[in-house]
């Protein structure tokens, strides 16, 4: 769990979107929704390792993150977010034949850029090769960032818990454990030392897939309550 604290990105806010989305698309697995909301942060560590994108340790870059996002247009530009959203939704639609789910999945992928736009200082590219960078810089304030992310997370957990019910005991415990783990990782993120290297960030980033598996596991032990559509 500890290395996960090296990622230093918006975290709870994206998971909040994945959890809340369940209410809109009850037949979609929480695992899929978490992947959608976190898609570009799940791809980013791989692109870092491959040298396609670059990050530098820079304590004080903003109050919240000690990272300077030097080059990440393929995962984090607005244009590429649209491409990722369309691709992931198309794949989902092809395999699941559930149009409502495909639309929600696409929106969740896009929500990632919007939330990063809110938090990052102006370092988010508009498109690869187009140098204009944007960001509203919520990360300049730790207090406001934490308040916003915790409120979003509480809302997401509440919506997910209310729109599903446990089919067995595990359904409650596995969800409770997930919430606790995310909060611990978040605290470690904020309070821990800066990551030792860009490589450590990339390695830690891959550990996020464990959380995706965990979300899939939760979904196997809970069913949607209102089975509309
Ligand atoms: Zn991101």
Tab-separated table of C-alpha atoms and ligand atoms in Angstrom:
chain	number	residue	atom	x	y	z
A	1	UNK	CA	0.000	0.000	0.000
A	2	UNK	CA	2.819	2.367	0.949
A	3	UNK	CA	4.250	2.861	-2.566
A	4	UNK	CA	0.808	3.945	-3.760
A	5	UNK	CA	1.400	7.114	-1.795
A	6	UNK	CA	4.069	8.078	-4.323
A	7	UNK	CA	1.630	8.878	-7.081
A	8	UNK	CA	0.671	12.318	-5.724
A	9	UNK	CA	-2.206	12.966	-8.042
A	10	UNK	CA	-5.825	13.826	-7.529
A	11	UNK	CA	-7.059	10.598	-6.110
A	12	UNK	CA	-10.245	10.491	-4.047
A	13	UNK	CA	-12.052	12.809	-6.465
A	14	UNK	CA	-11.586	10.415	-9.382
A	15	UNK	CA	-12.666	7.408	-7.314
A	16	UNK	CA	-15.700	9.407	-6.192
A	17	UNK	CA	-16.767	9.747	-9.833
A	18	UNK	CA	-16.355	5.999	-10.405
A	19	UNK	CA	-18.443	5.157	-7.353
A	20	UNK	CA	-21.162	7.722	-8.085
A	21	UNK	CA	-21.451	6.593	-11.711
A	22	UNK	CA	-22.895	3.280	-10.542
A	23	UNK	CA	-26.171	5.045	-9.833
A	24	UNK	CA	-26.413	6.067	-13.492
A	25	UNK	CA	-25.500	2.707	-14.951
A	26	UNK	CA	-26.451	-0.097	-12.559
A	27	UNK	CA	-25.392	-2.945	-14.867
A	28	UNK	CA	-21.828	-1.681	-15.239
A	29	UNK	CA	-19.209	-3.167	-12.889
A	30	UNK	CA	-17.636	-0.814	-10.382
A	31	UNK	CA	-14.302	-2.083	-11.704
A	32	UNK	CA	-15.099	-0.715	-15.168
A	33	UNK	CA	-16.285	2.601	-13.725
A	34	UNK	CA	-13.125	3.010	-11.647
A	35	UNK	CA	-10.986	2.261	-14.713
A	36	UNK	CA	-12.960	4.871	-16.690
A	37	UNK	CA	-12.609	7.610	-14.091
A	38	UNK	CA	-8.913	6.820	-13.589
A	39	UNK	CA	-8.098	5.688	-17.140
A	40	UNK	CA	-5.482	8.285	-18.017
A	41	UNK	CA	-3.790	7.968	-14.611
A	42	UNK	CA	-3.658	4.199	-15.132
A	43	UNK	CA	-1.993	4.619	-18.537
A	44	UNK	CA	0.303	7.448	-17.406
A	45	UNK	CA	2.699	5.294	-15.287
A	46	UNK	CA	3.231	2.949	-18.250
A	47	UNK	CA	3.937	5.899	-20.550
A	48	UNK	CA	6.419	7.213	-17.948
A	49	UNK	CA	8.281	3.896	-17.899
A	50	UNK	CA	8.310	3.794	-21.692
A	51	UNK	CA	9.692	7.336	-21.797
A	52	UNK	CA	6.709	8.634	-23.777
A	53	UNK	CA	5.837	11.088	-20.991
A	54	UNK	CA	7.949	12.801	-18.309
A	55	UNK	CA	7.542	13.912	-14.709
A	56	UNK	CA	10.123	15.529	-12.399
A	57	UNK	CA	10.271	15.643	-8.587
A	58	UNK	CA	9.895	19.299	-7.668
A	59	UNK	CA	8.936	19.866	-4.012
A	60	UNK	CA	6.711	22.914	-3.707
A	61	UNK	CA	5.501	22.776	-7.315
A	62	UNK	CA	2.107	23.336	-5.730
A	63	UNK	CA	1.197	23.021	-2.049
A	64	UNK	CA	-0.320	19.589	-2.679
A	65	UNK	CA	1.965	17.867	-5.167
A	66	UNK	CA	5.782	17.807	-5.374
A	67	UNK	CA	5.602	16.844	-9.035
A	68	UNK	CA	6.338	18.896	-12.125
A	69	UNK	CA	4.371	17.404	-14.999
A	70	UNK	CA	6.853	18.192	-17.736
A	71	UNK	CA	5.370	16.344	-20.657
A	72	UNK	CA	2.140	14.343	-20.693
A	73	UNK	CA	0.061	15.306	-23.737
A	74	UNK	CA	-0.770	11.701	-24.704
A	75	UNK	CA	-2.572	10.933	-21.467
A	76	UNK	CA	-3.519	14.323	-20.075
A	77	UNK	CA	-4.388	16.681	-22.935
A	78	UNK	CA	-8.001	17.650	-23.510
A	79	UNK	CA	-7.936	16.338	-27.079
A	80	UNK	CA	-6.515	12.968	-26.070
A	81	UNK	CA	-9.023	12.705	-23.215
A	82	UNK	CA	-11.775	12.860	-25.821
A	83	UNK	CA	-9.984	10.143	-27.821
A	84	UNK	CA	-9.542	7.907	-24.734
A	85	UNK	CA	-13.189	8.468	-23.732
A	86	UNK	CA	-14.477	7.568	-27.197
A	87	UNK	CA	-12.182	4.520	-27.481
A	88	UNK	CA	-13.006	3.125	-24.060
A	89	UNK	CA	-16.742	3.695	-24.531
A	90	UNK	CA	-16.619	2.063	-27.973
A	91	UNK	CA	-14.857	-1.001	-26.534
A	92	UNK	CA	-17.332	-1.133	-23.674
A	93	UNK	CA	-20.308	-0.758	-26.016
A	94	UNK	CA	-18.962	-3.452	-28.330
A	95	UNK	CA	-18.518	-6.035	-25.563
A	96	UNK	CA	-21.458	-5.145	-23.324
A	97	UNK	CA	-24.135	-3.834	-25.722
A	98	UNK	CA	-25.355	-1.410	-23.072
A	99	UNK	CA	-25.592	2.119	-24.572
A	100	UNK	CA	-26.413	3.797	-21.280
A	101	UNK	CA	-23.276	2.256	-19.799
A	102	UNK	CA	-21.176	3.386	-22.769
A	103	UNK	CA	-22.281	7.007	-22.347
A	104	UNK	CA	-21.605	6.985	-18.624
A	105	UNK	CA	-18.193	5.361	-19.176
A	106	UNK	CA	-17.277	8.037	-21.752
A	107	UNK	CA	-18.361	10.801	-19.362
A	108	UNK	CA	-16.347	9.266	-16.537
A	109	UNK	CA	-13.189	9.227	-18.688
A	110	UNK	CA	-13.754	12.882	-19.625
A	111	UNK	CA	-14.462	13.835	-16.014
A	112	UNK	CA	-10.833	12.989	-15.255
A	113	UNK	CA	-9.556	15.867	-17.380
A	114	UNK	CA	-12.105	18.283	-15.914
A	115	UNK	CA	-11.109	17.395	-12.351
A	116	UNK	CA	-7.415	17.629	-13.207
A	117	UNK	CA	-8.168	20.998	-14.856
A	118	UNK	CA	-9.628	22.120	-11.532
A	119	UNK	CA	-6.655	20.955	-9.442
A	120	UNK	CA	-3.496	21.281	-11.567
A	121	UNK	CA	-1.650	24.544	-11.998
A	122	UNK	CA	-1.553	25.525	-15.685
A	123	UNK	CA	0.334	22.469	-16.907
A	124	UNK	CA	-2.432	20.519	-18.671
A	125	UNK	CA	-1.992	20.544	-22.458
A	126	UNK	CA	-4.886	21.114	-24.840
A	127	UNK	CA	-3.545	18.694	-27.456
A	128	UNK	CA	-0.275	16.949	-28.354
A	129	UNK	CA	1.898	19.440	-30.212
A	130	UNK	CA	-0.250	22.359	-29.113
A	131	UNK	CA	1.661	23.999	-26.290
A	132	UNK	CA	-1.140	25.965	-24.665
A	133	UNK	CA	-1.436	24.703	-21.062
A	134	UNK	CA	-4.294	25.247	-18.622
A	135	UNK	CA	-5.335	24.507	-15.043
A	136	UNK	CA	-7.161	26.357	-12.282
A	137	UNK	CA	-4.686	25.440	-9.523
A	138	UNK	CA	-6.828	24.204	-6.656
A	139	UNK	CA	-3.624	22.438	-5.538
A	140	UNK	CA	-2.211	25.760	-4.326
A	141	UNK	CA	-4.334	25.186	-1.224
A	142	UNK	CA	-4.031	21.923	0.706
A	143	UNK	CA	-7.054	22.773	2.831
A	144	UNK	CA	-9.417	23.495	-0.045
A	145	UNK	CA	-8.150	20.476	-2.019
A	146	UNK	CA	-8.702	18.108	0.900
A	147	UNK	CA	-12.143	19.587	1.633
A	148	UNK	CA	-13.243	19.239	-1.998
A	149	UNK	CA	-11.874	15.711	-2.403
A	150	UNK	CA	-13.276	14.431	0.888
A	151	UNK	CA	-16.709	15.912	0.130
A	152	UNK	CA	-16.689	14.347	-3.343
A	153	UNK	CA	-15.550	11.013	-1.954
A	154	UNK	CA	-18.206	10.990	0.757
A	155	UNK	CA	-20.828	11.730	-1.899
A	156	UNK	CA	-19.505	8.992	-4.199
A	157	UNK	CA	-19.431	6.352	-1.456
A	158	UNK	CA	-22.911	7.366	-0.313
A	159	UNK	CA	-24.342	7.138	-3.851
A	160	UNK	CA	-22.711	3.767	-4.515
A	161	UNK	CA	-23.788	2.324	-1.165
A	162	UNK	CA	-27.351	3.564	-1.682
A	163	UNK	CA	-27.744	2.300	-5.219
A	164	UNK	CA	-26.438	-1.212	-4.409
A	165	UNK	CA	-26.935	-3.712	-1.656
A	166	UNK	CA	-24.730	-6.450	-0.267
A	167	UNK	CA	-25.687	-9.968	-1.341
A	168	UNK	CA	-23.580	-11.460	1.479
A	169	UNK	CA	-21.430	-10.348	4.390
A	170	UNK	CA	-18.443	-9.749	2.147
A	171	UNK	CA	-20.466	-7.165	0.234
A	172	UNK	CA	-20.302	-4.854	3.232
A	173	UNK	CA	-16.773	-5.626	4.440
A	174	UNK	CA	-15.103	-5.442	1.061
A	175	UNK	CA	-16.666	-2.037	0.380
A	176	UNK	CA	-15.763	-0.778	3.865
A	177	UNK	CA	-12.193	-1.985	3.436
A	178	UNK	CA	-11.939	-0.241	0.051
A	179	UNK	CA	-13.088	3.076	1.518
A	180	UNK	CA	-10.647	2.755	4.429
A	181	UNK	CA	-7.758	1.820	2.117
A	182	UNK	CA	-8.387	4.783	-0.184
A	183	UNK	CA	-8.500	7.171	2.778
A	184	UNK	CA	-5.220	5.738	4.145
A	185	UNK	CA	-3.500	6.052	0.780
A	186	UNK	CA	-4.757	9.612	0.502
A	187	UNK	CA	-3.423	10.505	3.959
A	188	UNK	CA	-0.065	8.874	3.162
A	189	UNK	CA	-0.012	10.922	-0.037
A	190	UNK	CA	-0.463	14.200	1.776
A	191	UNK	CA	1.710	13.523	4.817
A	192	UNK	CA	4.492	11.327	3.425
A	193	UNK	CA	7.837	12.448	2.020
A	194	UNK	CA	8.113	13.253	-1.692
A	195	UNK	CA	8.687	10.204	-3.905
A	196	UNK	CA	12.381	9.371	-4.338
A	197	UNK	CA	12.351	9.360	-8.138
A	198	UNK	CA	10.209	9.568	-11.239
A	199	UNK	CA	10.741	5.832	-11.654
A	200	UNK	CA	9.283	5.197	-8.180
A	201	UNK	CA	6.196	7.170	-9.220
A	202	UNK	CA	5.793	5.066	-12.344
A	203	UNK	CA	6.178	1.828	-10.401
A	204	UNK	CA	3.755	2.986	-7.702
A	205	UNK	CA	1.284	4.095	-10.347
A	206	UNK	CA	0.998	0.550	-11.613
A	207	UNK	CA	-0.037	-0.605	-8.131
A	208	UNK	CA	-3.300	1.257	-8.743
A	209	UNK	CA	-4.486	-1.754	-10.736
A	210	UNK	CA	-4.864	-3.532	-7.397
A	211	UNK	CA	-7.588	-1.008	-6.575
A	212	UNK	CA	-9.319	-1.809	-9.863
A	213	UNK	CA	-9.333	-5.515	-8.959
A	214	UNK	CA	-10.661	-4.597	-5.537
A	215	UNK	CA	-13.500	-2.596	-7.110
A	216	UNK	CA	-14.393	-5.584	-9.303
A	217	UNK	CA	-14.408	-7.736	-6.184
A	218	UNK	CA	-16.826	-5.348	-4.411
A	219	UNK	CA	-19.161	-5.462	-7.372
A	220	UNK	CA	-19.349	-9.258	-7.240
A	221	UNK	CA	-20.757	-9.065	-3.738
A	222	UNK	CA	-23.263	-6.256	-4.263
A	223	UNK	CA	-26.218	-5.859	-6.648
A	224	UNK	CA	-27.837	-2.701	-7.964
A	225	UNK	CA	-31.069	-1.948	-6.146
A	226	UNK	CA	-33.030	-0.141	-8.821
A	227	UNK	CA	-32.643	-2.217	-11.937
A	228	UNK	CA	-33.831	0.330	-14.457
A	229	UNK	CA	-32.989	0.044	-18.143
B	1	LIG	ZN1	-4.713	12.673	-13.924
